[in-house]
Amino acid sequence: MPSTPAQRQRRAADEFETHTFAVAEDQSVVGTLLSMPIGPGETLSDVARHFGLGYEEIAQANPDIDPWVPAANAEVLIPQLFVLPRAARRGIVINLAAMRLFRFKSGENGTQVTTYPVGIGREGKSTPTGTMAIARKTKGPAWYPTKNILADHAKRGDPLPAMVPPGPDNPLGAYAMYLTRPSYLIHGTNKPFSVGLRASNGCIRMYPENIEPLFGAAALREPVQIVNQPYVYGWRGNVLYLQAYTPHEELNPGALRSAVEADLKAIQDAKHHPLDWERIGQVLREARGIPMPVSQGSPSFQVFLASAVPVAHPGVLFGRPALPADDGGGWRVFAADTASEITARRVTAVLNHQGPPIPAKAIEVGERYQVIAGPFPDAKAAKLAAHRIRADLELDPRVLAPDDQIAGHALPSAVPAEPFAEPAARTERAVPAASPSPVLPSALAEPLPASMPAEEPVGEPRPEVPAPSEEPARALPNPAAYPETLPAEPDSVRTFERAGPETEPESVPETPVESMPEATAESASQSESEPVPHDLPAAPNPYDATAWPESAEEE
């Protein structure tokens, strides 16, 4: 029987690298599987941010733990283990299925990869795949909502200003990198707990603490490959690992599964390396997002997950919302009333994790529980918080003046006539859905009020994302995942991302390299003629992919 974390000595969490790893050319798995007991009042989102993970990564790895109200001292699996996407190891690569960005840097000591979690386009507003480049970079960007967003907000009676200046209300955060595909950016966010969710209108969101170093390191003209690979595999030592995510709605799961099985069969035959096909089927079915060993003779899933290195709680989790001191005074907002303590705590956690946070707490009143937000310095701030709660969580909040409270409790007269509707109980399952939380943090996904304007790509109205049959597959095989002796790959292997006939991408004007902004010598020397290892097809020229407006954020 494998030992439990309690039976093993815990190591310090900072002993393990979170973002940057050395990777050999023939290897494709980096990182370490960890586990840690969660502290009082903490959420899975708090743990995820501290360890450089996104919401879905931590939630899918822990399907039996309520992400917003976990049991005290629950042992949380921290999946800091990643399979690199099948793409040329150059510049920035973003795998939409994994909601993760990888940046490759080659040097005298080999290749180094730095990886960060990201938030991507929500359903119906999918982030496009393709090969692009960084066109320009802006610190402290202003946000200019598109005409569509302005009209939409005006229709809802929630008008937006023509320009949102840099600051806490700006959904682009403190840094933005504009891509050569118009209207798409890699940027920070004022909703950090939306990272790891399909929450944007197509842009790539990053934690504030992650976008800053990436902004400083990435060069103008640096290539950016965006792929959508729900099934990725690669070697760690002599063991093959398979990592699976639930395919997005625009993909064909059946075609993807057939393709990956054919790919793995080719590797098995070429390398004379037997694989465990029962485990492969289990990984594809469960799609938990954790790299699993599938070589024959590898440890069972139970043993592998139990082998996660136990680490001690660091004491304070980075980025966990800090609530203001409550002196019993000030303006407040009555947010919800429920008979369930768990529901009240869950709603409280969601409010505390908005961006910016809405401070809230659950209060027991008789046999029911109330969620009270605040305190706020004045009526204006309280009304703004109530507006956000109503728009984002579809609750019926009420503003409470200082005289309408007794020792921080709402007076009975403030209780809404209709009690807060109880969300459905959380269903335990082996295969978690895309959003495991019973109270979907919609406030993290679609900010509505004027103070928290909904993110919309900047510039001209964003082109519609092509339907699955209209988007050509552009994924490049990962050299490390293919032995040199492999036979030629069938076309189905190279069209892993998207089923359907290939068509030409939309016509876009080309921008000569000479007219691009200045770049480093390293980035300027990269071109489509640069060979890709193992005789794989060369990537399209990222610099001529499309033009971008010189003042895109102003249009």
Coordinates of C-alpha atoms in Angstrom, one line a residue:
M1 CA 0.0 0.0 0.0
P2 CA 1.4 3.4 -0.9
S3 CA 2.0 5.7 2.1
T4 CA -0.2 8.7 2.7
P5 CA 1.0 12.3 2.8
A6 CA 0.6 12.3 6.6
Q7 CA 3.0 9.3 6.8
R8 CA 5.7 11.0 4.8
Q9 CA 7.7 14.1 5.8
R10 CA 6.5 17.2 4.1
R11 CA 9.0 19.3 2.1
A12 CA 9.0 23.0 1.6
A13 CA 6.8 24.1 -1.3
D14 CA 9.5 26.6 -2.5
E15 CA 11.9 23.7 -3.2
F16 CA 10.0 23.0 -6.4
E17 CA 10.1 25.2 -9.5
T18 CA 6.7 26.6 -10.5
H19 CA 7.3 28.1 -13.9
T20 CA 10.7 27.5 -15.5
F21 CA 12.2 24.1 -16.4
A22 CA 15.1 22.8 -18.4
V23 CA 13.9 20.4 -21.1
A24 CA 16.0 18.1 -23.3
E25 CA 15.2 17.8 -27.0
D26 CA 13.9 14.3 -26.7
Q27 CA 11.8 14.9 -23.6
S28 CA 8.4 16.5 -23.3
V29 CA 7.3 16.3 -19.6
V30 CA 8.3 18.8 -17.0
G31 CA 7.3 19.6 -13.4
T32 CA 6.3 17.7 -10.3
L33 CA 3.1 16.4 -8.9
L34 CA 2.6 17.8 -5.4
S35 CA 0.0 17.7 -2.6
M36 CA -0.8 20.0 0.3
P37 CA -3.4 20.3 3.0
I38 CA -5.7 23.3 2.5
G39 CA -5.9 25.9 5.2
P40 CA -9.0 27.3 6.9
G41 CA -11.2 29.5 4.7
E42 CA -9.0 28.9 1.6
T43 CA -10.4 27.9 -1.8
L44 CA -8.9 25.8 -4.6
S45 CA -8.6 29.1 -6.5
D46 CA -6.3 30.4 -3.8
V47 CA -4.1 27.3 -4.0
A48 CA -4.1 27.4 -7.8
R49 CA -2.8 31.0 -7.9
H50 CA -0.1 30.4 -5.3
F51 CA 1.3 27.4 -7.3
G52 CA 1.0 28.9 -10.8
L53 CA -2.1 27.0 -11.8
G54 CA -5.5 28.0 -13.3
Y55 CA -9.0 27.3 -12.0
E56 CA -9.8 24.3 -14.2
E57 CA -6.4 22.7 -13.6
I58 CA -6.8 22.6 -9.9
A59 CA -10.6 21.8 -10.0
Q60 CA -10.3 18.9 -12.5
A61 CA -7.4 17.4 -10.5
N62 CA -9.5 17.4 -7.4
P63 CA -13.1 16.4 -8.4
D64 CA -14.1 15.3 -4.9
I65 CA -13.2 18.7 -3.3
D66 CA -15.7 21.6 -3.4
P67 CA -13.6 24.3 -5.0
W68 CA -15.2 27.1 -3.0
V69 CA -15.9 25.4 0.3
P70 CA -13.3 22.6 0.7
A71 CA -13.3 20.5 3.9
A72 CA -10.8 21.6 6.5
N73 CA -7.3 20.2 6.0
A74 CA -8.4 18.4 2.8
E75 CA -5.3 17.1 0.9
V76 CA -5.2 19.0 -2.4
L77 CA -3.5 17.5 -5.4
I78 CA -1.4 20.2 -7.1
P79 CA -0.8 19.2 -10.7
Q80 CA 2.5 21.0 -11.4
L81 CA 3.2 18.4 -14.1
F82 CA 2.9 19.4 -17.8
V83 CA 3.2 17.8 -21.2
L84 CA 4.6 20.2 -23.8
P85 CA 2.3 20.9 -26.8
R86 CA 3.2 19.5 -30.2
A87 CA 4.7 22.6 -31.8
A88 CA 8.0 24.0 -32.8
R89 CA 9.9 24.9 -29.6
R90 CA 10.4 28.5 -30.4
G91 CA 8.9 31.7 -28.9
I92 CA 5.5 31.5 -27.3
V93 CA 3.2 28.5 -27.7
I94 CA -0.4 28.5 -26.2
N95 CA -2.4 25.4 -25.9
L96 CA -6.0 26.4 -25.6
A97 CA -7.2 23.0 -24.4
A98 CA -4.7 23.1 -21.5
M99 CA -5.3 26.9 -20.9
R100 CA -1.6 27.2 -20.6
L101 CA 1.2 29.3 -22.2
F102 CA 4.7 28.0 -22.9
R103 CA 7.7 30.2 -23.8
F104 CA 10.8 28.5 -25.1
K105 CA 14.3 29.9 -24.9
S106 CA 17.4 28.2 -26.3
G107 CA 20.9 28.9 -25.1
E108 CA 24.3 27.3 -24.6
N109 CA 22.9 25.1 -21.8
G110 CA 20.0 23.8 -23.9
T111 CA 16.3 24.7 -24.0
Q112 CA 14.4 26.3 -21.2
V113 CA 10.6 26.5 -21.1
T114 CA 8.6 28.9 -18.9
T115 CA 5.0 28.1 -18.5
Y116 CA 2.0 30.1 -17.1
P117 CA -1.8 29.4 -16.8
V118 CA -4.1 31.6 -19.0
G119 CA -7.7 32.4 -19.4
I120 CA -9.1 32.1 -22.9
G121 CA -12.2 32.9 -25.0
R122 CA -15.5 31.6 -23.7
E123 CA -17.8 29.4 -25.6
G124 CA -19.0 31.2 -28.7
K125 CA -16.0 33.6 -28.5
S126 CA -13.2 31.0 -28.9
T127 CA -9.6 32.2 -29.1
P128 CA -8.4 31.5 -32.7
T129 CA -5.6 29.1 -33.5
G130 CA -2.8 30.0 -35.8
T131 CA 0.8 31.4 -36.1
M132 CA 1.1 35.0 -35.1
A133 CA 3.7 37.3 -33.6
I134 CA 4.0 40.1 -31.0
A135 CA 3.3 43.3 -32.9
R136 CA 3.7 45.8 -30.0
K137 CA 3.8 46.0 -26.2
T138 CA 2.1 48.6 -23.9
K139 CA 2.6 49.1 -20.2
G140 CA -0.5 50.6 -18.6
P141 CA -2.8 50.1 -21.6
A142 CA -6.1 52.0 -22.0
W143 CA -9.1 50.0 -23.0
Y144 CA -11.3 51.2 -25.9
P145 CA -14.4 49.1 -26.0
T146 CA -15.5 48.1 -29.5
K147 CA -18.7 49.4 -31.0
N148 CA -20.4 46.1 -30.3
I149 CA -19.6 46.1 -26.6
L150 CA -20.6 49.8 -26.3
A151 CA -24.0 49.0 -27.9
D152 CA -24.5 45.9 -25.9
H153 CA -23.9 47.7 -22.6
A154 CA -26.1 50.6 -23.6
K155 CA -28.9 48.3 -24.4
R156 CA -28.7 46.7 -20.9
G157 CA -28.8 50.2 -19.3
D158 CA -25.2 49.8 -18.3
P159 CA -23.3 52.3 -20.5
L160 CA -19.5 52.2 -20.8
P161 CA -17.2 55.1 -21.3
A162 CA -15.5 55.3 -24.7
M163 CA -12.2 54.8 -23.0
V164 CA -11.3 53.1 -19.7
P165 CA -7.9 54.5 -18.5
P166 CA -5.2 52.3 -16.9
G167 CA -6.1 51.4 -13.3
P168 CA -8.0 48.8 -11.2
D169 CA -11.1 49.0 -13.4
N170 CA -9.3 48.2 -16.6
P171 CA -9.8 44.6 -17.8
L172 CA -6.5 44.6 -19.7
G173 CA -4.5 44.9 -16.4
A174 CA -1.1 46.6 -16.3
Y175 CA 0.5 45.1 -19.4
A176 CA -0.7 44.2 -22.9
M177 CA 1.0 42.6 -25.9
Y178 CA -0.8 43.1 -29.1
L179 CA -0.6 40.2 -31.7
T180 CA -0.4 40.5 -35.4
R181 CA -3.9 39.1 -35.7
P182 CA -6.0 42.3 -35.2
S183 CA -8.0 42.6 -32.0
Y184 CA -6.2 39.8 -30.1
L185 CA -3.9 40.4 -27.1
I186 CA -2.0 38.7 -24.4
H187 CA -2.6 40.8 -21.3
G188 CA -3.1 41.0 -17.6
T189 CA -6.4 41.2 -15.9
N190 CA -8.2 42.8 -13.0
K191 CA -10.0 39.5 -12.4
P192 CA -7.1 37.2 -11.5
F193 CA -9.3 34.4 -10.4
S194 CA -10.7 34.1 -14.0
V195 CA -7.4 32.8 -15.1
G196 CA -7.8 29.1 -16.0
L197 CA -11.4 29.7 -17.2
R198 CA -13.0 30.2 -20.6
A199 CA -13.9 33.7 -19.6
S200 CA -12.8 36.3 -22.2
N201 CA -14.0 37.5 -25.6
G202 CA -11.1 35.9 -27.3
C203 CA -8.0 37.4 -25.7
I204 CA -5.4 35.6 -23.5
R205 CA -5.6 36.6 -19.9
M206 CA -2.8 36.1 -17.4
Y207 CA -2.2 36.6 -13.7
P208 CA -0.8 40.1 -13.0
E209 CA 2.3 38.4 -11.5
N210 CA 2.9 36.4 -14.6
I211 CA 2.2 38.9 -17.4
E212 CA 4.9 41.3 -15.9
P213 CA 7.9 39.0 -16.4
L214 CA 6.6 37.7 -19.7
F215 CA 6.1 41.3 -20.9
G216 CA 9.7 42.0 -20.0
A217 CA 11.2 38.9 -21.6
A218 CA 9.2 38.6 -24.8
A219 CA 10.6 40.5 -27.8
L220 CA 8.8 42.3 -30.6
R221 CA 8.3 40.0 -33.6
E222 CA 8.5 37.0 -31.2
P223 CA 6.4 34.2 -32.8
V224 CA 3.2 33.2 -31.0
Q225 CA 1.7 29.8 -31.9
I226 CA -1.8 29.1 -30.7
V227 CA -2.9 25.5 -30.8
N228 CA -5.9 23.5 -29.5
Q229 CA -4.6 20.1 -28.5
P230 CA -6.7 18.3 -25.9
Y231 CA -4.6 15.1 -26.1
V232 CA -0.8 15.6 -25.7
Y233 CA 1.8 13.0 -25.0
G234 CA 5.6 12.9 -24.5
W235 CA 8.5 11.2 -22.8
R236 CA 10.0 11.6 -19.4
G237 CA 13.0 9.3 -19.3
N238 CA 11.8 6.0 -20.9
V239 CA 8.2 6.4 -19.9
L240 CA 5.5 7.8 -22.2
Y241 CA 3.0 10.1 -20.6
L242 CA -0.5 11.0 -21.9
Q243 CA -2.4 14.2 -20.8
A244 CA -6.0 14.6 -21.7
Y245 CA -8.5 17.5 -21.5
T246 CA -12.1 17.7 -22.4
P247 CA -12.2 18.9 -26.1
H248 CA -13.8 22.2 -26.7
E249 CA -17.2 22.3 -28.5
E250 CA -15.7 23.3 -31.8
L251 CA -13.6 20.1 -32.0
N252 CA -14.6 16.6 -33.0
P253 CA -13.8 14.3 -30.0
G254 CA -14.2 11.1 -32.0
A255 CA -11.8 12.1 -34.7
L256 CA -9.3 13.4 -32.1
R257 CA -9.4 10.1 -30.2
S258 CA -8.9 8.1 -33.3
A259 CA -6.0 10.2 -34.3
V260 CA -4.2 10.1 -31.0
E261 CA -4.7 6.3 -30.8
A262 CA -3.2 5.9 -34.2
D263 CA -0.3 8.2 -33.2
L264 CA 0.4 6.2 -30.1
K265 CA 0.3 2.9 -32.0
A266 CA 2.9 4.3 -34.5
I267 CA 5.2 5.2 -31.6
Q268 CA 4.7 1.8 -30.0
D269 CA 5.6 0.0 -33.2
A270 CA 8.5 2.2 -34.1
K271 CA 10.1 2.2 -30.7
H272 CA 9.1 -1.4 -29.8
H273 CA 7.8 0.2 -26.6
P274 CA 4.6 -1.6 -25.3
L275 CA 1.9 0.7 -24.1
D276 CA -1.0 0.0 -21.7
W277 CA -4.0 0.5 -23.9
E278 CA -6.5 0.1 -21.0
R279 CA -4.8 3.0 -19.2
I280 CA -4.8 5.0 -22.4
G281 CA -8.5 4.5 -22.7
Q282 CA -9.0 5.6 -19.1
V283 CA -7.0 8.7 -19.5
L284 CA -9.0 9.7 -22.6
R285 CA -12.3 9.0 -20.9
E286 CA -11.6 10.8 -17.6
A287 CA -9.8 13.8 -19.1
R288 CA -8.6 15.1 -15.8
G289 CA -5.7 17.1 -17.2
I290 CA -3.0 15.2 -15.3
P291 CA -0.2 13.6 -17.2
M292 CA -0.4 9.9 -16.6
P293 CA 2.2 7.2 -17.4
V294 CA 0.9 4.8 -20.1
S295 CA 3.9 2.7 -20.8
Q296 CA 3.3 -0.9 -20.0
G297 CA 4.5 -1.7 -16.4
S298 CA 4.0 1.8 -15.2
P299 CA 2.5 2.3 -11.7
S300 CA -1.3 2.2 -11.5
F301 CA -3.2 5.5 -11.5
Q302 CA -3.9 5.2 -7.8
V303 CA -0.2 4.5 -7.0
F304 CA 0.9 7.3 -9.3
L305 CA -1.4 9.9 -7.8
A306 CA -0.5 8.8 -4.3
S307 CA 3.2 9.4 -5.1
A308 CA 2.6 13.1 -5.3
V309 CA 5.3 14.9 -3.2
P310 CA 3.6 16.2 0.0
V311 CA 4.6 19.8 0.8
A312 CA 4.0 21.9 3.9
H313 CA 1.5 24.7 3.8
P314 CA 3.5 28.0 3.2
G315 CA 1.4 29.8 5.8
V316 CA 0.1 32.5 3.5
L317 CA -1.0 31.9 0.0
F318 CA 0.1 34.4 -2.6
G319 CA -2.8 36.5 -3.9
R320 CA -5.4 35.3 -1.5
P321 CA -8.0 38.1 -1.1
A322 CA -7.4 40.2 2.0
L323 CA -10.6 41.4 3.6
P324 CA -10.8 44.8 5.3
A325 CA -11.2 45.0 9.1
D326 CA -14.8 44.9 10.2
D327 CA -15.5 47.5 12.9
G328 CA -19.3 47.0 12.7
G329 CA -19.9 50.4 10.9
G330 CA -20.1 51.6 7.3
W331 CA -22.4 50.8 4.5
R332 CA -23.1 47.2 3.5
V333 CA -25.0 45.2 0.9
F334 CA -27.4 42.4 1.8
A335 CA -26.5 39.8 -0.9
A336 CA -28.3 36.6 -0.2
D337 CA -30.4 34.6 2.3
T338 CA -30.3 30.8 2.5
A339 CA -31.0 27.9 4.8
S340 CA -27.7 26.3 3.9
E341 CA -24.5 27.2 5.6
I342 CA -22.5 25.7 2.8
T343 CA -24.3 27.7 0.2
A344 CA -23.8 30.9 2.1
R345 CA -20.1 30.2 2.5
R346 CA -19.9 29.4 -1.2
V347 CA -21.5 32.6 -2.3
T348 CA -19.3 34.5 0.1
A349 CA -16.2 32.9 -1.4
V350 CA -17.2 33.8 -4.9
L351 CA -17.8 37.4 -3.9
N352 CA -14.4 37.6 -2.2
H353 CA -12.8 36.3 -5.4
Q354 CA -14.3 38.8 -7.8
G355 CA -12.0 41.4 -9.4
P356 CA -11.7 43.6 -7.5
P357 CA -12.9 41.6 -4.6
I358 CA -16.2 42.4 -2.9
P359 CA -15.6 41.7 0.8
A360 CA -18.3 39.5 2.2
K361 CA -19.1 37.2 5.1
A362 CA -21.8 34.7 6.0
I363 CA -23.8 35.4 9.1
E364 CA -26.1 33.0 11.0
V365 CA -29.5 34.6 11.7
G366 CA -31.8 32.2 13.5
E367 CA -32.1 29.1 11.4
R368 CA -30.9 30.8 8.2
Y369 CA -27.7 32.3 6.8
Q370 CA -27.2 35.7 5.3
V371 CA -24.4 36.9 3.0
I372 CA -23.5 40.5 3.9
A373 CA -21.0 42.4 1.7
G374 CA -18.9 45.3 3.1
P375 CA -18.2 47.5 4.9
F376 CA -18.0 50.2 2.2
P377 CA -16.9 53.8 2.9
D378 CA -20.0 55.4 1.5
A379 CA -23.4 54.9 -0.2
K380 CA -21.9 55.2 -3.7
A381 CA -19.4 52.4 -3.1
A382 CA -22.2 50.2 -1.6
K383 CA -24.5 50.8 -4.6
L384 CA -21.7 50.0 -7.0
A385 CA -21.1 46.7 -5.2
A386 CA -24.8 45.9 -5.3
H387 CA -24.8 46.7 -9.0
R388 CA -22.0 44.3 -9.6
I389 CA -23.6 41.5 -7.5
R390 CA -26.9 41.8 -9.3
A391 CA -25.3 41.8 -12.8
D392 CA -22.7 39.2 -12.2
L393 CA -24.4 36.7 -9.9
E394 CA -28.0 37.4 -10.8
L395 CA -28.9 37.9 -7.1
D396 CA -31.2 40.6 -5.6
P397 CA -28.9 42.6 -3.3
R398 CA -30.1 45.5 -1.2
V399 CA -28.0 48.4 0.1
L400 CA -27.9 48.8 3.9
A401 CA -27.2 52.1 5.5
P402 CA -25.2 52.2 8.8
D403 CA -28.4 52.6 10.8
D404 CA -29.9 49.5 9.2
Q405 CA -27.6 47.1 11.1
I406 CA -27.1 45.8 14.5
A407 CA -23.6 44.6 15.3
G408 CA -23.0 43.8 11.7
H409 CA -26.2 41.9 11.2
A410 CA -28.9 42.9 8.8
L411 CA -32.2 43.8 10.2
P412 CA -35.1 41.4 9.4
S413 CA -36.7 44.1 7.3
A414 CA -33.8 44.0 4.9
V415 CA -34.4 40.3 4.0
P416 CA -35.6 40.0 0.4
A417 CA -39.1 38.7 0.0
E418 CA -37.8 35.9 -2.2
P419 CA -35.0 33.9 -0.5
F420 CA -31.9 33.1 -2.4
A421 CA -32.3 30.2 -4.7
E422 CA -30.3 27.2 -3.6
P423 CA -27.9 26.0 -6.4
A424 CA -27.9 22.4 -7.3
A425 CA -25.9 20.1 -5.0
R426 CA -22.4 19.3 -6.3
T427 CA -22.3 16.0 -8.1
E428 CA -19.3 13.9 -7.4
R429 CA -17.9 12.3 -10.5
A430 CA -14.8 10.6 -11.8
V431 CA -14.9 12.8 -14.9
P432 CA -15.4 16.5 -13.8
A433 CA -17.3 18.8 -16.1
A434 CA -15.6 21.8 -17.6
S435 CA -16.8 23.9 -14.6
P436 CA -16.8 21.7 -11.5
S437 CA -18.1 24.5 -9.2
P438 CA -21.9 24.3 -8.4
V439 CA -21.9 28.1 -8.3
L440 CA -20.1 29.0 -11.5
P441 CA -18.1 32.1 -10.9
S442 CA -19.8 33.9 -13.8
A443 CA -18.6 37.2 -12.3
L444 CA -15.1 36.0 -13.2
A445 CA -16.2 35.1 -16.7
E446 CA -18.4 38.0 -17.9
P447 CA -17.9 41.2 -16.0
L448 CA -20.9 43.5 -16.7
P449 CA -21.0 46.7 -14.6
A450 CA -19.4 49.9 -15.8
S451 CA -16.8 49.7 -13.0
M452 CA -15.7 46.3 -14.3
P453 CA -16.2 46.5 -18.0
A454 CA -16.4 43.3 -20.0
E455 CA -13.2 42.5 -21.7
E456 CA -13.4 42.8 -25.4
P457 CA -10.5 42.6 -27.9
V458 CA -9.2 46.0 -28.9
G459 CA -9.4 47.6 -32.3
E460 CA -11.7 46.8 -35.2
P461 CA -14.7 44.6 -34.5
R462 CA -13.2 41.2 -34.0
P463 CA -13.6 38.8 -37.0
E464 CA -15.8 35.8 -36.4
V465 CA -14.0 32.7 -35.4
P466 CA -14.4 30.2 -38.3
A467 CA -16.6 27.2 -37.9
P468 CA -14.7 23.9 -37.3
S469 CA -14.9 23.0 -41.0
E470 CA -13.5 26.3 -42.0
E471 CA -10.4 26.5 -39.8
P472 CA -7.3 24.8 -41.2
A473 CA -5.4 22.7 -38.7
R474 CA -2.0 24.3 -38.0
A475 CA -0.5 22.1 -35.2
L476 CA 3.1 21.0 -35.7
P477 CA 4.1 17.7 -34.3
N478 CA 6.5 17.9 -31.3
P479 CA 9.9 16.6 -32.3
A480 CA 10.4 15.1 -28.9
A481 CA 7.3 12.9 -29.2
Y482 CA 8.4 11.4 -32.5
P483 CA 11.4 9.0 -32.8
E484 CA 13.5 9.7 -35.8
T485 CA 12.7 6.2 -37.1
L486 CA 9.0 6.8 -37.2
P487 CA 7.3 6.3 -40.5
A488 CA 5.8 9.2 -42.3
E489 CA 2.8 10.5 -40.4
P490 CA -0.6 10.2 -41.9
D491 CA -2.5 13.4 -42.5
S492 CA -4.9 12.6 -39.7
V493 CA -2.1 12.9 -37.2
R494 CA -1.3 16.4 -38.4
T495 CA -4.9 17.6 -38.2
F496 CA -5.3 16.7 -34.5
E497 CA -6.8 20.0 -33.6
R498 CA -9.8 20.2 -35.8
A499 CA -11.8 17.7 -37.8
G500 CA -13.2 18.7 -41.2
P501 CA -11.9 19.6 -44.6
E502 CA -9.0 22.1 -44.8
T503 CA -9.7 25.5 -46.4
E504 CA -7.6 28.5 -46.9
P505 CA -7.6 31.0 -44.0
E506 CA -9.3 34.3 -44.5
S507 CA -7.3 36.7 -46.7
V508 CA -5.4 39.3 -44.8
P509 CA -3.0 41.9 -45.9
E510 CA 0.7 41.2 -45.4
T511 CA 3.0 43.4 -43.4
P512 CA 6.6 43.5 -44.6
V513 CA 9.2 42.6 -42.0
E514 CA 10.9 45.9 -42.6
S515 CA 7.8 47.8 -41.4
M516 CA 7.6 45.9 -38.1
P517 CA 8.8 47.5 -34.9
E518 CA 12.4 47.1 -33.9
A519 CA 13.2 43.8 -32.3
T520 CA 16.2 42.0 -30.8
A521 CA 18.8 40.5 -33.1
E522 CA 17.6 37.1 -31.9
S523 CA 14.0 37.6 -32.7
A524 CA 14.7 39.5 -36.0
S525 CA 16.8 36.6 -37.3
Q526 CA 13.9 34.1 -37.0
S527 CA 12.1 33.5 -40.3
E528 CA 10.0 30.8 -42.0
S529 CA 13.2 29.4 -43.6
E530 CA 14.6 28.5 -40.2
P531 CA 14.7 24.7 -40.2
V532 CA 12.6 22.7 -37.7
P533 CA 14.3 19.7 -36.0
H534 CA 13.6 16.2 -37.3
D535 CA 12.7 17.5 -40.8
L536 CA 9.2 18.5 -39.6
P537 CA 7.4 21.0 -41.8
A538 CA 8.6 24.6 -41.2
A539 CA 6.2 26.9 -39.4
P540 CA 4.5 29.6 -41.4
N541 CA 6.2 33.0 -41.2
P542 CA 4.7 34.6 -38.2
Y543 CA 5.7 38.1 -39.2
D544 CA 3.6 38.1 -42.4
A545 CA 0.5 36.6 -40.9
T546 CA -1.5 39.8 -40.9
A547 CA -1.3 43.5 -40.4
W548 CA -2.2 45.4 -37.3
P549 CA -3.4 48.9 -36.9
E550 CA -0.7 51.3 -35.6
S551 CA -3.2 52.7 -33.0
A552 CA -5.3 49.5 -32.5
E553 CA -6.2 50.3 -29.0
E554 CA -7.8 53.6 -30.1
E555 CA -10.1 52.2 -32.7

